[in-house]
Coordinates of C-alpha atoms and ligand atoms in Angstrom, one line a residue:
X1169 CA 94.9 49.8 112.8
X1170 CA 91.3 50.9 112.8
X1171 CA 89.9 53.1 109.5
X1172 CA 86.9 55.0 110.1
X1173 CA 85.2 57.7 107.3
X1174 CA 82.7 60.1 107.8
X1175 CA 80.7 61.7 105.4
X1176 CA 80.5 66.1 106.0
X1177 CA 79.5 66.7 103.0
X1178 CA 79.6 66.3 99.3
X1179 CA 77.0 63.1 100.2
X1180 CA 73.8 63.1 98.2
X1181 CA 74.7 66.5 97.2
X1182 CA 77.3 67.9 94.8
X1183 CA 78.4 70.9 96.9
X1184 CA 79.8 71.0 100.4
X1185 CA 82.7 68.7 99.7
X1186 CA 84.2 66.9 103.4
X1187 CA 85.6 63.5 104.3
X1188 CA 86.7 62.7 107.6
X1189 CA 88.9 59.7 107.3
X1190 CA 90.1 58.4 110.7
X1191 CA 92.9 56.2 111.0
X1192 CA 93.1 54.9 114.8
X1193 CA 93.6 58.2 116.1
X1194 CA 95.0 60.5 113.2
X1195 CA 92.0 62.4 111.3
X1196 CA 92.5 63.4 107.8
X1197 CA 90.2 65.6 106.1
X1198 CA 89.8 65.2 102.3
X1199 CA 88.2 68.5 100.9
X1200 CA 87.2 71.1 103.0
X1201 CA 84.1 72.5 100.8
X1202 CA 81.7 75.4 101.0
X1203 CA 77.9 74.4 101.0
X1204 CA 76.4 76.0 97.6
X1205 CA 72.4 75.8 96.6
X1206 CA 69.9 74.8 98.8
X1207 CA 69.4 77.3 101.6
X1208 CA 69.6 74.0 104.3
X1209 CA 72.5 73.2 102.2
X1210 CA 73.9 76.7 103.3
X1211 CA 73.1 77.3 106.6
X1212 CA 75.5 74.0 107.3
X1213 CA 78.5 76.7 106.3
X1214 CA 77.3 78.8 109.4
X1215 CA 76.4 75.9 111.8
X1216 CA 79.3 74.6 114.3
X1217 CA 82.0 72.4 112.4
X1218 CA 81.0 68.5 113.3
X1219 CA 84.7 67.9 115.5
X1220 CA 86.9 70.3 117.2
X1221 CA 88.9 72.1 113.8
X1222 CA 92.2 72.1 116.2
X1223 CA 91.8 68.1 116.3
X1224 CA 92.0 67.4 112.7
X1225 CA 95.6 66.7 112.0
X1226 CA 95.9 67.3 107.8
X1227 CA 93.8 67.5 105.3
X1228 CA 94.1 67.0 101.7
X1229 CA 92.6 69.3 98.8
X1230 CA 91.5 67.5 94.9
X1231 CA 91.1 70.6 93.3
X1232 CA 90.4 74.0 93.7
X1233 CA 87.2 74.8 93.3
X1234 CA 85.1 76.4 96.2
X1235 CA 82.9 73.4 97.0
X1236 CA 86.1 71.6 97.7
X1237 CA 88.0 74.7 99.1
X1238 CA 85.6 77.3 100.2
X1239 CA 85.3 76.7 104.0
X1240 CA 89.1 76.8 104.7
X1241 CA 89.0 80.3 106.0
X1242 CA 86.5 79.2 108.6
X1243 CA 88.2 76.1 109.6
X1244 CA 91.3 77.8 110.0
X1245 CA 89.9 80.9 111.9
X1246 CA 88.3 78.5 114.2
X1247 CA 91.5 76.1 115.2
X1248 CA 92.7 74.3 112.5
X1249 CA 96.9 74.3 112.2
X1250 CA 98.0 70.9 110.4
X1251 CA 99.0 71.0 106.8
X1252 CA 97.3 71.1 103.7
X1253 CA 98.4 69.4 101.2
X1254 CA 97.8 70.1 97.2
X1255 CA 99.4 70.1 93.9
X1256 CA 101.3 73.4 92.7
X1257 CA 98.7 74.9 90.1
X1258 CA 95.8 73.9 92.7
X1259 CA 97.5 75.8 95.7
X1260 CA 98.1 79.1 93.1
X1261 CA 94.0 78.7 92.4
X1262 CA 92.9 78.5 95.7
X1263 CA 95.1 81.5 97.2
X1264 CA 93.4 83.4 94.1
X1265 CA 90.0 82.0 94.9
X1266 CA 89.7 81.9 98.8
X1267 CA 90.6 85.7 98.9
X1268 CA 87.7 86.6 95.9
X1269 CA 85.0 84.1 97.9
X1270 CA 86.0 86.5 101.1
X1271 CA 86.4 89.5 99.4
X1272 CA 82.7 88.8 98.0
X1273 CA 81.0 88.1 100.9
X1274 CA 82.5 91.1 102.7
X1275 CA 80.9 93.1 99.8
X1276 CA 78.0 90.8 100.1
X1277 CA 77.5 91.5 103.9
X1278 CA 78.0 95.2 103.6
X1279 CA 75.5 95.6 100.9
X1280 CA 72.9 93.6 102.8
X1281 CA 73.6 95.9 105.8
X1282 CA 73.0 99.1 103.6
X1283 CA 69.9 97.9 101.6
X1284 CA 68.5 96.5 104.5
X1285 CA 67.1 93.4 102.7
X1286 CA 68.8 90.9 104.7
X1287 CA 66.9 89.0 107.3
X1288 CA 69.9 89.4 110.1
X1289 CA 70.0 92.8 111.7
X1290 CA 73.7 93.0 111.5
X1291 CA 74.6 91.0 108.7
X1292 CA 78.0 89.6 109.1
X1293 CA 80.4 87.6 106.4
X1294 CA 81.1 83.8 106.6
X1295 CA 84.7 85.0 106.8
X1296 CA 86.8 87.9 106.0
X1297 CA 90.0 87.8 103.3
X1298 CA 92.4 88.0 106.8
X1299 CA 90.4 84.8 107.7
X1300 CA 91.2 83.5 103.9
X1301 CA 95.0 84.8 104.4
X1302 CA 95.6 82.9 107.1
X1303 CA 95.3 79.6 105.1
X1304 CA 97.8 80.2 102.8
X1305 CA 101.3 79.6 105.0
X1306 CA 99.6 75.7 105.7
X1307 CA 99.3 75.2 102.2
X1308 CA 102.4 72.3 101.1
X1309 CA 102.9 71.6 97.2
X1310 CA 103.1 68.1 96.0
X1311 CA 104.6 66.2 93.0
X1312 CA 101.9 64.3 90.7
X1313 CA 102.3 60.3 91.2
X1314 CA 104.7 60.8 93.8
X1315 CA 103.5 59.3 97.0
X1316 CA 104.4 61.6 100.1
X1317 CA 104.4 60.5 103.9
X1318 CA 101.1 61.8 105.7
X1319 CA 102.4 60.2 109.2
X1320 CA 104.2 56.9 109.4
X1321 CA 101.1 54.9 108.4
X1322 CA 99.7 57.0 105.7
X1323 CA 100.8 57.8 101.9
X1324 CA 99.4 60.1 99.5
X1325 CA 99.8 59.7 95.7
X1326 CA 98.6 62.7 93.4
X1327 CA 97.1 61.5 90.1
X1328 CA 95.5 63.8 87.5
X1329 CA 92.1 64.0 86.9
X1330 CA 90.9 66.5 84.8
X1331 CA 88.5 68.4 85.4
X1332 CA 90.0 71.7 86.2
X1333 CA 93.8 72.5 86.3
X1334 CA 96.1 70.9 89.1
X1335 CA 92.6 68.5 89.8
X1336 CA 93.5 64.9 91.4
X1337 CA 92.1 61.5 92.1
X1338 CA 93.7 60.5 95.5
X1339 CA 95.0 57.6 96.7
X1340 CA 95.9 56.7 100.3
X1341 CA 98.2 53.5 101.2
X1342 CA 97.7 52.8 104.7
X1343 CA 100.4 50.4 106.4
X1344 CA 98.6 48.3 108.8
X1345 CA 100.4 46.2 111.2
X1346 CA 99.2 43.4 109.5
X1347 CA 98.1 44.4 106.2
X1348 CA 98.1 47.0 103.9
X1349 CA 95.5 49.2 102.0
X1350 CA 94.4 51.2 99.2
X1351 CA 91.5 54.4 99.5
X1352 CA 91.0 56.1 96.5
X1353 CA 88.9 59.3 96.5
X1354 CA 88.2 60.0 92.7
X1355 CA 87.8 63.7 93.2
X1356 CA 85.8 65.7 90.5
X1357 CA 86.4 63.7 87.4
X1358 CA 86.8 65.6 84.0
X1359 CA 85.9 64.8 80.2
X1360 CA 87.9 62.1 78.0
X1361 CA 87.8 64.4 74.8
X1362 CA 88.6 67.8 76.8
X1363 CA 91.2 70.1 74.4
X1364 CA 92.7 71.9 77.0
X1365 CA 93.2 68.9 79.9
X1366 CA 93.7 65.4 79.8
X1367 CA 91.0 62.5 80.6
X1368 CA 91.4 61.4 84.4
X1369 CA 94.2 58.8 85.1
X1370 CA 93.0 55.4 84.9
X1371 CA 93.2 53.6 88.1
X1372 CA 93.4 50.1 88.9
X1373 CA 93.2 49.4 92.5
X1374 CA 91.5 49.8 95.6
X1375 CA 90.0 48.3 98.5
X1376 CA 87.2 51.4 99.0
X1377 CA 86.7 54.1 96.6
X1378 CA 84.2 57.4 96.5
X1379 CA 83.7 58.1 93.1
X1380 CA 81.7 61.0 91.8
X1381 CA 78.5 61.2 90.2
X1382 CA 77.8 64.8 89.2
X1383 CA 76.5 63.6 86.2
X1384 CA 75.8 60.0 87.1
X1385 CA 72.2 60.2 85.8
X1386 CA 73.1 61.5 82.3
X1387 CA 74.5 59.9 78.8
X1388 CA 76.0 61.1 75.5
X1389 CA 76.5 64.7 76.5
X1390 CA 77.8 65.8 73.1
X1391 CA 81.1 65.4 72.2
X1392 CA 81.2 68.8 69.9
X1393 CA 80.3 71.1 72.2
X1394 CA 81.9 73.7 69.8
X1395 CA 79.2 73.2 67.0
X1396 CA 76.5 73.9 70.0
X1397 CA 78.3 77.0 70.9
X1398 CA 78.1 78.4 67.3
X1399 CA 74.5 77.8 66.9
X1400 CA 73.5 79.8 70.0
X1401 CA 75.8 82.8 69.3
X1402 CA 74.8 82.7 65.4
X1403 CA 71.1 82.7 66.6
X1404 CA 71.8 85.4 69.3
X1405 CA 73.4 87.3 66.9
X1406 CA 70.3 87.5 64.4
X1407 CA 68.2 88.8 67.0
X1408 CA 71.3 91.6 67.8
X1409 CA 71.7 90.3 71.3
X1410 CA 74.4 89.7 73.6
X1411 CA 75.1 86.3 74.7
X1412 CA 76.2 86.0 78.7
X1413 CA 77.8 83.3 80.0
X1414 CA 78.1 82.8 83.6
X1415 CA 81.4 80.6 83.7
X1416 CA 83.7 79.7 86.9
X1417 CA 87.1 81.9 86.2
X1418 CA 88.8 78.8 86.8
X1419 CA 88.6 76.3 83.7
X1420 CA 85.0 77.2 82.0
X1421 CA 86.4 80.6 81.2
X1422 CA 89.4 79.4 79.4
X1423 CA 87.9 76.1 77.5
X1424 CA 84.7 78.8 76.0
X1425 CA 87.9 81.0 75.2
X1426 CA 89.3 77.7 73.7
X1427 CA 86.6 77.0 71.5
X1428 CA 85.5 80.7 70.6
X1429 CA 89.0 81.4 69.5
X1430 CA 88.7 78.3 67.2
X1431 CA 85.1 79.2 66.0
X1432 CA 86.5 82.6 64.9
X1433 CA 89.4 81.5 63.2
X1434 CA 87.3 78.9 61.2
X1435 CA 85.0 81.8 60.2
X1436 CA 82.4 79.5 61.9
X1437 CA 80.8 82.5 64.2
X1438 CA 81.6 86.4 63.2
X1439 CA 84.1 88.3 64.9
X1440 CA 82.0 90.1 67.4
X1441 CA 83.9 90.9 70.9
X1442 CA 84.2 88.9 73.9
X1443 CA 84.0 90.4 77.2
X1444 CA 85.5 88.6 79.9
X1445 CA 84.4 90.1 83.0
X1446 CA 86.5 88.9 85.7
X1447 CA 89.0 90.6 88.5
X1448 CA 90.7 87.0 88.7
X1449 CA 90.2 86.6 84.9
X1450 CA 94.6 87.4 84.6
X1451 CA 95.4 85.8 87.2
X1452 CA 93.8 82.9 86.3
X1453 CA 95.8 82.8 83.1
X1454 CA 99.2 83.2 84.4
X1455 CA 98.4 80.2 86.3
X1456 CA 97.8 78.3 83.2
X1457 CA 101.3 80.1 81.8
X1458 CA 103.5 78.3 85.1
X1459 CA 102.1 74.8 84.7
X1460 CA 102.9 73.7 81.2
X1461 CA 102.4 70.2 82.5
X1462 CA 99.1 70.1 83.8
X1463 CA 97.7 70.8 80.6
X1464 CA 97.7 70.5 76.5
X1465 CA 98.3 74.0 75.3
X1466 CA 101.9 74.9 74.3
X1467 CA 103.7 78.2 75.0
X1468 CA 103.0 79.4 71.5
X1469 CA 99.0 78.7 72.4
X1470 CA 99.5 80.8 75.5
X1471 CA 101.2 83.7 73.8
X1472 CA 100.3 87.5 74.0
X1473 CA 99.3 88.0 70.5
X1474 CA 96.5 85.5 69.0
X1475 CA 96.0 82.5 71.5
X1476 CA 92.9 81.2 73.0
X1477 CA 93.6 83.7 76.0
X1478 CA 94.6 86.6 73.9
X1479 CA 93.1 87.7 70.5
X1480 CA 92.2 90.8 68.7
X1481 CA 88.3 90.1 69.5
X1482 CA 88.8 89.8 73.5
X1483 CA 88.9 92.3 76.1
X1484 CA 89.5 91.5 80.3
X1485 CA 87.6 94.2 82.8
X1486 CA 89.2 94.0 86.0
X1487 CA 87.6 96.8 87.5
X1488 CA 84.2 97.6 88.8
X1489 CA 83.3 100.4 86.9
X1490 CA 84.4 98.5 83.3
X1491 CA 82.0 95.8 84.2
X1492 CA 78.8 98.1 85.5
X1493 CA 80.0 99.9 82.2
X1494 CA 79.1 96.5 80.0
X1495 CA 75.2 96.9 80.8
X1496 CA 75.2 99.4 78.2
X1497 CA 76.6 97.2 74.9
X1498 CA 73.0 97.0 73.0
X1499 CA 75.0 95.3 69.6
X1500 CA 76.4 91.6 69.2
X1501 CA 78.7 90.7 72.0
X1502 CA 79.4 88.1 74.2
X1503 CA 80.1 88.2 78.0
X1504 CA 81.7 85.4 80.1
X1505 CA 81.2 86.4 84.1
X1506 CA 81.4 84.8 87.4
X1507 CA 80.0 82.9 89.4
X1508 CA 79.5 80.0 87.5
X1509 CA 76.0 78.9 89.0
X1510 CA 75.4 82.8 89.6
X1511 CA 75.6 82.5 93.7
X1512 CA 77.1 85.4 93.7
X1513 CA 80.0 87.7 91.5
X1514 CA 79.1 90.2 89.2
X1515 CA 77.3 88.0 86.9
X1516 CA 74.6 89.0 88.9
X1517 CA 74.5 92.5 87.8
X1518 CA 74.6 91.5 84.1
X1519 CA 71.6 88.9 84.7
X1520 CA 69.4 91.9 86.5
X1521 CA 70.2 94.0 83.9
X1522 CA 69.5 91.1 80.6
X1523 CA 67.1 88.6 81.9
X1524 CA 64.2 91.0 80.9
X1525 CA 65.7 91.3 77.3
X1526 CA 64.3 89.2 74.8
X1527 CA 67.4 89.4 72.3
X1528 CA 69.7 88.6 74.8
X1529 CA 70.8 84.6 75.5
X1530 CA 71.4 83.4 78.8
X1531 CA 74.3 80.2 78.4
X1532 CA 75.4 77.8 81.2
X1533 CA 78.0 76.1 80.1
X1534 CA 78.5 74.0 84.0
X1535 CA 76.6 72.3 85.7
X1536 CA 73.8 74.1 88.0
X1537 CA 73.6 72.4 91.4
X1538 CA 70.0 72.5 93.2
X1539 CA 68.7 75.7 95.0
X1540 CA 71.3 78.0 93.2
X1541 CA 70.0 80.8 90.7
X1542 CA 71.9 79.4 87.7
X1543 CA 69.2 76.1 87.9
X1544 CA 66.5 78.3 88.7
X1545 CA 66.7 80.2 85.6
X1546 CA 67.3 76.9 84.1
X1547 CA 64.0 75.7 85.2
X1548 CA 62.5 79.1 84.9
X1549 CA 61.2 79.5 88.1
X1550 CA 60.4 83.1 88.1
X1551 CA 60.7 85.3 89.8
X1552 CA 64.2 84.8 89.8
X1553 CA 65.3 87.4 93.0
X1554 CA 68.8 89.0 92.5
X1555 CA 70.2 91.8 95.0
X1556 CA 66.2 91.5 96.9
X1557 CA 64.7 93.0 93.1
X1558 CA 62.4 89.8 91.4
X1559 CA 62.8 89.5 87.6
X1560 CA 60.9 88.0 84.8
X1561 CA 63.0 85.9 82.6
X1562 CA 62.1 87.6 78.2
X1563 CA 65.7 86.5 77.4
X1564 CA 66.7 83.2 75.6
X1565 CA 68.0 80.3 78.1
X1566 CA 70.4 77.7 76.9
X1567 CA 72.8 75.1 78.2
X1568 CA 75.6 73.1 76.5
X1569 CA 76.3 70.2 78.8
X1570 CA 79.0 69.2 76.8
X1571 CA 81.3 72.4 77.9
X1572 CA 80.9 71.0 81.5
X1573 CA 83.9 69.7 83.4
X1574 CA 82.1 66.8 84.3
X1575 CA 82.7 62.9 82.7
X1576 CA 79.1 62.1 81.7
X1577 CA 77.9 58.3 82.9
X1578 CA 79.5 56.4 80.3
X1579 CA 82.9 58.5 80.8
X1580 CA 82.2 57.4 85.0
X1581 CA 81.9 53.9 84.0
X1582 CA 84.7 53.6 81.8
X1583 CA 86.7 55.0 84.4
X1584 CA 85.4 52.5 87.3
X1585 CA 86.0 49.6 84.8
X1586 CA 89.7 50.0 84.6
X1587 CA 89.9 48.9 88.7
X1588 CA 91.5 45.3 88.3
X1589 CA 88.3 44.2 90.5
X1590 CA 85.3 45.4 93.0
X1591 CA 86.4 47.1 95.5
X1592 CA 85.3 45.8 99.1
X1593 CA 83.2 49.1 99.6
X1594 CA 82.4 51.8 96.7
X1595 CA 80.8 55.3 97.7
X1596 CA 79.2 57.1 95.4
X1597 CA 79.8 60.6 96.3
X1598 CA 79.3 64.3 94.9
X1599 CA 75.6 63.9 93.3
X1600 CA 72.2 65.2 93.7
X1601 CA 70.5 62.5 95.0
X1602 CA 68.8 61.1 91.6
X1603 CA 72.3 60.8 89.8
X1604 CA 73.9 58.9 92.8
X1605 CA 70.9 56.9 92.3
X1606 CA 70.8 56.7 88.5
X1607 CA 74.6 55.4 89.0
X1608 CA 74.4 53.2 91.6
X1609 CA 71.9 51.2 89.0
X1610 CA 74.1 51.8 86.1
X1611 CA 77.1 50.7 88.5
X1612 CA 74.9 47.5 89.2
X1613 CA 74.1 46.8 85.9
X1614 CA 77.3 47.6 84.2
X1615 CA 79.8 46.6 86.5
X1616 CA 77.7 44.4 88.9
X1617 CA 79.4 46.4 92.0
X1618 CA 76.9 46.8 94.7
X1619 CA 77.8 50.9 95.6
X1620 CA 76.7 52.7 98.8
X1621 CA 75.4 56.0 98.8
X1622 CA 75.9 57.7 102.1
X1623 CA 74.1 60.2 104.1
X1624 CA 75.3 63.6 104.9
X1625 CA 77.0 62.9 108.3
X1626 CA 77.0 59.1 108.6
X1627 CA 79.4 57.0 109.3
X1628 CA 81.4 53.8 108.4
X1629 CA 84.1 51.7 109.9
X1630 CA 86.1 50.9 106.9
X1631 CA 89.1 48.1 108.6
X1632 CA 89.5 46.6 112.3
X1633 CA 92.5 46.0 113.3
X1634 CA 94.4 45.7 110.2
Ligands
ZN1017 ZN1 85.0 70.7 90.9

């Protein structure tokens, strides 16, 4: 048996997530991610998939989120009929999110067309929620830490991870003729002191492994990320401002729901109300409601009256007009909107309509990849340009790293230490290219592995003739 991989993205970059495992002539795809950021990081979504979508056999999803997820649609619309295999809570997310990430550009496309500020003449979406429909009758459920059959040479086993709910580290047997092996692909790895998920399964084996490194670079992101939170609503809150939060609707919404819950009933912040402004915002937490066992709250937290996803203080907008009708709150609030590194979603509208206000607070509570408006206003490179308008950032910008769904670098090592030994080849996968570096020293220093960090699009032959 002959093991190839090849790197489509998610290499020296934390969006864009693709691996192309071949084994002899079976090719597995693990994550099938949009490109986010960077606009040569996004014109990669529009350029012509690297192999034939209709040869790919199967592919295999960690989690849910978009960069993982997001260019399903495409792949299927363009030839792509094998199976798709997830976990139960992961498959309900990605139904929800694939048809919002359509439905969005759609609306994106259309509104470029009738403003006129798009550099196409006929601006067309990525793909359209008939293309994201058409994903859903490939996607199979799988048990956690039950290996399932790929083909006759290949098993999967689901461990959790973290990170968001339903997110795995994946690890493939493959049964050579001779010799058998272990790949593990950590996925997006979450946070060991997490109150709504549980730290990342420890691992112990493997002969190659691609490990994260969102935040490979950084150390001691605070453990109380709850203390954080009160400051900057208790100091929004003198200046009578509103404090907006762009958040992914998938797992930053409900842990700042979590905590702000908490803070209230500890009479640590005032009860001033919570706006979650989200269509998938319900959705999202009947999900939580059907998989008690890929997370920590009980039924009672998740009950209608008083729970981190119900109390007197919060109120969901589903609808269009109940969000536009937010700009107007000039009083103590708090708004939590996606997207989550404000690419797109009607956290947009909120930012054009706050970032001139110097009462207001801006909070990231993820992380903000390269090129995408959330770091930009992070690094406060104005003008920050939102539906073709620029704007001048008056308002307050924080970020609480500690809320992110991210293991920091100590939390990355700790979790690579528990492998019984090196691995004969370690990829370090899903970072901007000075935390992969960062890590790979940390890695060398810590551990003394030697790790590789791949290019976008290069290739490795992993076993011959095994
Ligand atoms: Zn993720």
């Amino acid at each position: 048996m002959d093991v190839r991989i090849k790197f489509l993205g998610g290499a020296k970059s934390v969006t864009g997530s693709r691996y192309l495992l071949e084994v002899d002539h079976y090719k597995l795809l693990i994550d099938c991610g949009l490109f986010q950021g960077l606009k040569d990081l996004r014109l990669r979504n529009w350029e012509e998939f690297p192999i034939n979508p209709a040869e790919i056999d199967a592919i295999i999803l960690t989690h849910a989120h978009l960069d993982h997820t997001g260019y399903l649609p495409k792949l299927v619309r363009e030839g792509f009929s094998g199976k798709i295999y997830a976990t139960e809570p992961t498959i309900d997310l990605v139904k929800v999110l694939l048809l919002d990430s359509a439905k969005l550009q759609e609306e994106e496309a259309e509104y470029a067309k009738k403003k006129g500020y798009s550099s196409h003449e006929d601006p067309q979406p990525l793909y359209t929620v008939k293309d994201a429909e058409r994903v859903f009758s490939l996607l199979e459920g799988v048990d956690i830490e039950k290996s399932i059959k790929i083909n006759p040479q290949i098993k999967a086993t689901f461990s959790l991870a973290g990170h968001i709910l339903g997110a795995c580290i994946v690890s493939l047997d493959l049964m050579g003729s001779s010799q058998r092996k272990k790949i593990v692909f950590s996925g997006d790895l979450g946070r060991y002191s997490d109150p709504v998920l549980d730290p990342p399964k420890a691992i112990t084996e493997a002969d190659i492994l691609l490990v994260e490194s969102t935040y490979g670079d950084r150390d001691n992101i605070n453990a109380s990320p709850d203390l954080e939170l009160a400051e900057v609503i208790k100091d929004t809150q003198r200046r009578g401002g509103v404090v907006l939060i762009p958040a992914f609707t998938v797992g930053r919404t409900q842990l700042v729901l979590y905590y702000l819950y908490t803070l209230i009933k500890e009479g640590k912040i005032p009860k001033i109300p919570v706006y979650i402004d989200s269509p998938m915002a319900i959705k999202v937490n009947d999900i939580y409601k059907r998989y008690f066992d890929f997370h920590k709250l009980d039924e009672i937290q998740l009950s209608e009256h008083d729970s981190p996803l119900n109390f007197k203080q919060l109120h969901y907008r589903k609808e269009q007009e109940e969000s536009m009708g937010l700009n107007f709150i000039d009083d103590n609030a708090i708004i939590i909107s996606a997207s989550g590194m404000v690419t797109g979603g009607r956290i947009l509208h909120h930012l054009s309509n706050r970032l001139k206000n110097p009462q207001d607070t801006v909070l990231f509570v993820g992380f903000q990849a390269e090129g995408t408006r959330g770091r930009k206003i992070l690094d406060r490179q104005e003008p920050i340009k939102i539906f073709g308008m620029s704007h001048q950032i008056k308002c307050d910008v924080q970020y609480i790293e500690g809320l992110s769904a991210h293991a920091d670098r100590g939390e990355l090592l700790h979790w690579l230490s528990q492998f019984d030994s090196e691995p004969k080849m370690t990829f370090i996968i899903h970072g901007e290219e000075k935390s992969a570096l960062g890590f790979q020293a940390s890695i060398k220093e810590k551990l003394g592995w030697d790790a590789i960090i791949p290019e976008y699009m290069e290739s490795f032959k992993l076993f011959d003739n095994i």
